[in-house]
PDB file of C-alpha atoms in Angstrom:
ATOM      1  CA  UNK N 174      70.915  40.538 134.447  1.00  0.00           C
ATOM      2  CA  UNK N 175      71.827  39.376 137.895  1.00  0.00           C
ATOM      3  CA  UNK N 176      73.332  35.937 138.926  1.00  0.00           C
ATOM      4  CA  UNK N 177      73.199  34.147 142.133  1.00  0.00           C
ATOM      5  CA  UNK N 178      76.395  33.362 143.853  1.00  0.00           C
ATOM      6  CA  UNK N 179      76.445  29.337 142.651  1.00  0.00           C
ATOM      7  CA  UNK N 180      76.067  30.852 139.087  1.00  0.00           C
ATOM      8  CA  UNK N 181      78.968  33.657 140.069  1.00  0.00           C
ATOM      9  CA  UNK N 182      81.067  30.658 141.858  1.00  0.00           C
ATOM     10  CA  UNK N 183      80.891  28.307 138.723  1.00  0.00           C
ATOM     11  CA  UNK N 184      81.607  30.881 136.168  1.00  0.00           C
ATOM     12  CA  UNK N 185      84.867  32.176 138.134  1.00  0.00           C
ATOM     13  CA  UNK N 186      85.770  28.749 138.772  1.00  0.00           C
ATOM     14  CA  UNK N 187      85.279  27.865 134.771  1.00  0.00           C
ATOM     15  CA  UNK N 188      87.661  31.048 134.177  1.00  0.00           C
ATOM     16  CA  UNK N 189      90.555  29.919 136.932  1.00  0.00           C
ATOM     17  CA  UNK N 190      90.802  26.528 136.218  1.00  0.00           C
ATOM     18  CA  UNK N 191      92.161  27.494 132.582  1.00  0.00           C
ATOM     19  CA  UNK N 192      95.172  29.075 133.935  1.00  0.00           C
ATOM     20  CA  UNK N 193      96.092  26.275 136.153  1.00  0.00           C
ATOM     21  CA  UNK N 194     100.091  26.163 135.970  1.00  0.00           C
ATOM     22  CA  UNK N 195     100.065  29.040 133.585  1.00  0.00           C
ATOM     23  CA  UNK N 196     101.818  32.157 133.776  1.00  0.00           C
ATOM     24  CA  UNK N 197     100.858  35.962 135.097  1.00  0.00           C
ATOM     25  CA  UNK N 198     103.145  37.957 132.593  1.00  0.00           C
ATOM     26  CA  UNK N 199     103.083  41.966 133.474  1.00  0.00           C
ATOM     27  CA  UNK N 200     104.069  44.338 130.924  1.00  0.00           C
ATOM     28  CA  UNK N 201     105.143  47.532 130.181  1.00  0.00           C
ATOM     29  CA  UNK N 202     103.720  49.420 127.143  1.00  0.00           C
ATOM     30  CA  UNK N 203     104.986  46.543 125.006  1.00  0.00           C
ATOM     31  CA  UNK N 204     107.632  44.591 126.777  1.00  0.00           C
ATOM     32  CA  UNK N 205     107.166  41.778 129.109  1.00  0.00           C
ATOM     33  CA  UNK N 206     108.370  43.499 132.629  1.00  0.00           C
ATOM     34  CA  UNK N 207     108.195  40.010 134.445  1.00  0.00           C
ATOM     35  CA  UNK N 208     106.391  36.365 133.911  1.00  0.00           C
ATOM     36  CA  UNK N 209     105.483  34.691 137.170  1.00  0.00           C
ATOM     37  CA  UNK N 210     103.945  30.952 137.323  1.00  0.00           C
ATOM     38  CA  UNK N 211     100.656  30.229 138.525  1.00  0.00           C
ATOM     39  CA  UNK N 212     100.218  26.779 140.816  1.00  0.00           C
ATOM     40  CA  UNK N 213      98.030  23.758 139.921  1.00  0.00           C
ATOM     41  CA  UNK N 214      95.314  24.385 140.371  1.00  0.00           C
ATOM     42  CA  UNK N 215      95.804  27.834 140.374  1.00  0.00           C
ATOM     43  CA  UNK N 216      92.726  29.449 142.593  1.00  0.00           C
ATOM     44  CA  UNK N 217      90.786  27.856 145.648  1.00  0.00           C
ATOM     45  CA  UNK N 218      87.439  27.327 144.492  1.00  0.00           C
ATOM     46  CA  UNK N 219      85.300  30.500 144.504  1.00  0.00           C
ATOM     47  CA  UNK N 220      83.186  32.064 147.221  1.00  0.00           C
ATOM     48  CA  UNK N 221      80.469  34.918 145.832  1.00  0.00           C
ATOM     49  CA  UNK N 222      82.254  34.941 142.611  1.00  0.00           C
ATOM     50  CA  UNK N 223      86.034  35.599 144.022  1.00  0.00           C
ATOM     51  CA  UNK N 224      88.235  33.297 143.935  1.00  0.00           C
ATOM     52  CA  UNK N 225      91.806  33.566 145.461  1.00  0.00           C
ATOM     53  CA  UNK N 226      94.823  32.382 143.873  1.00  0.00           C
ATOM     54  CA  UNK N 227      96.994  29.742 145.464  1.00  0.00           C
ATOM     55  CA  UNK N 228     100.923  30.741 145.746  1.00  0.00           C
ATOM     56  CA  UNK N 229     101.894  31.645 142.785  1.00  0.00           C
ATOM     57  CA  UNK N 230     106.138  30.893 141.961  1.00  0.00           C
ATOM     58  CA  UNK N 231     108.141  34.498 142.620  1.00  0.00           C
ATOM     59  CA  UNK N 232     110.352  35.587 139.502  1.00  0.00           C
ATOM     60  CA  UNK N 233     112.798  37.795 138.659  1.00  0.00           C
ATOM     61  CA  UNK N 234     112.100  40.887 136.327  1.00  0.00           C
ATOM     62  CA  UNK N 235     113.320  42.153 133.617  1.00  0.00           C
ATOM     63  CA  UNK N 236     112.505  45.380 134.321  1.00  0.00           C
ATOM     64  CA  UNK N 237     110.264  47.800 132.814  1.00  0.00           C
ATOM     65  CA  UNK N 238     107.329  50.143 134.492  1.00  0.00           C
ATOM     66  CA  UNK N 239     103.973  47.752 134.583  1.00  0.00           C
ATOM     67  CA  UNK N 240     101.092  49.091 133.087  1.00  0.00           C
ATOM     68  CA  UNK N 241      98.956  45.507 131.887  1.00  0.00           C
ATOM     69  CA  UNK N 242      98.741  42.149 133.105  1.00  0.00           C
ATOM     70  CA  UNK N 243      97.960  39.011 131.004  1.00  0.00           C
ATOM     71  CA  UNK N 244      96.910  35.721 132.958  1.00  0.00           C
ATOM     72  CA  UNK N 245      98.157  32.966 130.655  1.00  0.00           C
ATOM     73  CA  UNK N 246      97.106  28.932 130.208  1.00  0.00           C
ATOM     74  CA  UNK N 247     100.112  26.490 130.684  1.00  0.00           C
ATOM     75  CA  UNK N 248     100.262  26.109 126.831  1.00  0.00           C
ATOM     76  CA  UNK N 249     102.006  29.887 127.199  1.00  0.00           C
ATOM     77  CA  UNK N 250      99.644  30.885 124.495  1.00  0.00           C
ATOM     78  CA  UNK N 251      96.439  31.408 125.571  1.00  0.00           C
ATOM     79  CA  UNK N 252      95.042  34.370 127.565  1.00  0.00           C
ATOM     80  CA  UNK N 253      92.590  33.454 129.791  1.00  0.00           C
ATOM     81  CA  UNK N 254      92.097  37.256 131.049  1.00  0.00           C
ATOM     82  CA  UNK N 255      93.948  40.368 131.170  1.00  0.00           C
ATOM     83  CA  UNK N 256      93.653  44.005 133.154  1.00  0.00           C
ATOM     84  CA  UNK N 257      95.053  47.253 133.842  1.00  0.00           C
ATOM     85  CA  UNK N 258      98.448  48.014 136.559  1.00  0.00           C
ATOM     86  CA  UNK N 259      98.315  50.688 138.374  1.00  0.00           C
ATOM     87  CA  UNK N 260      99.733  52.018 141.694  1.00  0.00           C
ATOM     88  CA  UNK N 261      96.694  52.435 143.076  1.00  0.00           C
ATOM     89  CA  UNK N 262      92.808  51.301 142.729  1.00  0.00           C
ATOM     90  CA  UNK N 263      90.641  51.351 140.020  1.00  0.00           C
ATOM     91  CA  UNK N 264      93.388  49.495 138.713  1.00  0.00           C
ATOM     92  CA  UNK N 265      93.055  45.366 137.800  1.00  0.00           C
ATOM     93  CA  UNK N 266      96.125  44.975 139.616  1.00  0.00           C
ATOM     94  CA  UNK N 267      97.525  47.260 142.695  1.00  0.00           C
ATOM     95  CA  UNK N 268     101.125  47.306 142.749  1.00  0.00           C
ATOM     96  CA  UNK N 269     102.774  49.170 145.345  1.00  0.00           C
ATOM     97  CA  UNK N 270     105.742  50.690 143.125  1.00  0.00           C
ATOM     98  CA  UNK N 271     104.775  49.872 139.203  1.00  0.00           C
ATOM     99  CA  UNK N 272     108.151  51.012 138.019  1.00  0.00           C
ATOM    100  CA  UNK N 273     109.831  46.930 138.694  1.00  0.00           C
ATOM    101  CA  UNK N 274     113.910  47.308 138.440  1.00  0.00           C
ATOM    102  CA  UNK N 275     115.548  44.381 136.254  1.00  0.00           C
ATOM    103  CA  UNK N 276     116.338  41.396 138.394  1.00  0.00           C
ATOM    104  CA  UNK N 277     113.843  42.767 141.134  1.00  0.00           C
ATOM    105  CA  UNK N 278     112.667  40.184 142.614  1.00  0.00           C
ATOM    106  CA  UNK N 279     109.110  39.818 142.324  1.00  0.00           C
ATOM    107  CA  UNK N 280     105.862  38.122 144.209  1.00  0.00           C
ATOM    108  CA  UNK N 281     102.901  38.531 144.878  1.00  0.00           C
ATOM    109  CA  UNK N 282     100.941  38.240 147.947  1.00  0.00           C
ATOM    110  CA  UNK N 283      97.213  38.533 147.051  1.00  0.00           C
ATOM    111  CA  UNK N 284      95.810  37.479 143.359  1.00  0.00           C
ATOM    112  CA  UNK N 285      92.186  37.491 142.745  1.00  0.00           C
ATOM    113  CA  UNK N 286      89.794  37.182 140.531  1.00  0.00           C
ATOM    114  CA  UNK N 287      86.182  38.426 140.870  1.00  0.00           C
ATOM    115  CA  UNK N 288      82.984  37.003 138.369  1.00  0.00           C
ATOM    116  CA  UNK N 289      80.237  40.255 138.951  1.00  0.00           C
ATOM    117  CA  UNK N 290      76.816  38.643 139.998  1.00  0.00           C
ATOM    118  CA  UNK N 291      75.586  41.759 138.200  1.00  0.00           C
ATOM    119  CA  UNK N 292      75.984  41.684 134.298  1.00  0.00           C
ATOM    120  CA  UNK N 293      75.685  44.784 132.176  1.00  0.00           C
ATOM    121  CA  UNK N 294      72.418  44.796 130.234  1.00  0.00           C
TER     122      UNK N 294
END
């Protein structure tokens, strides 16, 4: 199944817009390594199903070496989506160094999150 880029756009939008003022909490194999707050509204709308984040609020960490991401609603409960860490691609998230010292301080410069047009049959 393909979609067209409005469909692509609207369903990343739909996805974004539930972690507006939420939280981007990177962990370690269990521990959270460091929680970092997304803005409101969190991503610029979409363009071919990617949408960039806005700033998102640099934290401190608690240390830990990153290996998944969870991108949480503002109720701190939900997860709206989560991925892989890696120092390298095919990794959700890139980080240049994964192993994050405590108190590190920690931001991000790119964040985004891509809808495929192309959905697995």
């Amino acid at each position: 199944m393909k979609l067209s880029s409005l469909a692509a756009d609207a369903a990343a939008d739909a996805v974004t817009a539930r972690v507006d003022g939420g939280y981007l909490r990177v962990y370690g194999d269990v521990a959270l390594v460091v929680e970092l707050r997304f803005a409101n509204p969190a991503f610029n709308p979409a363009t071919g199903g990617v949408a960039r984040a806005n700033p998102i609020v640099a934290g401190y960490a608690r240390g830990g070496i990153a290996r998944t991401f969870r991108a949480v609603a503002a109720d701190g409960a939900t997860v709206v989506f989560e991925g892989t860490v890696n120092s390298r691609e095919p990794a959700d998230m890139v980080l240049g160094d994964t192993n994050i010292q405590p108190n590190a301080h920690v931001s991000v410069d790119v964040f985004t999150y891509t809808h495929p047009k192309e959905q697995p049959e």
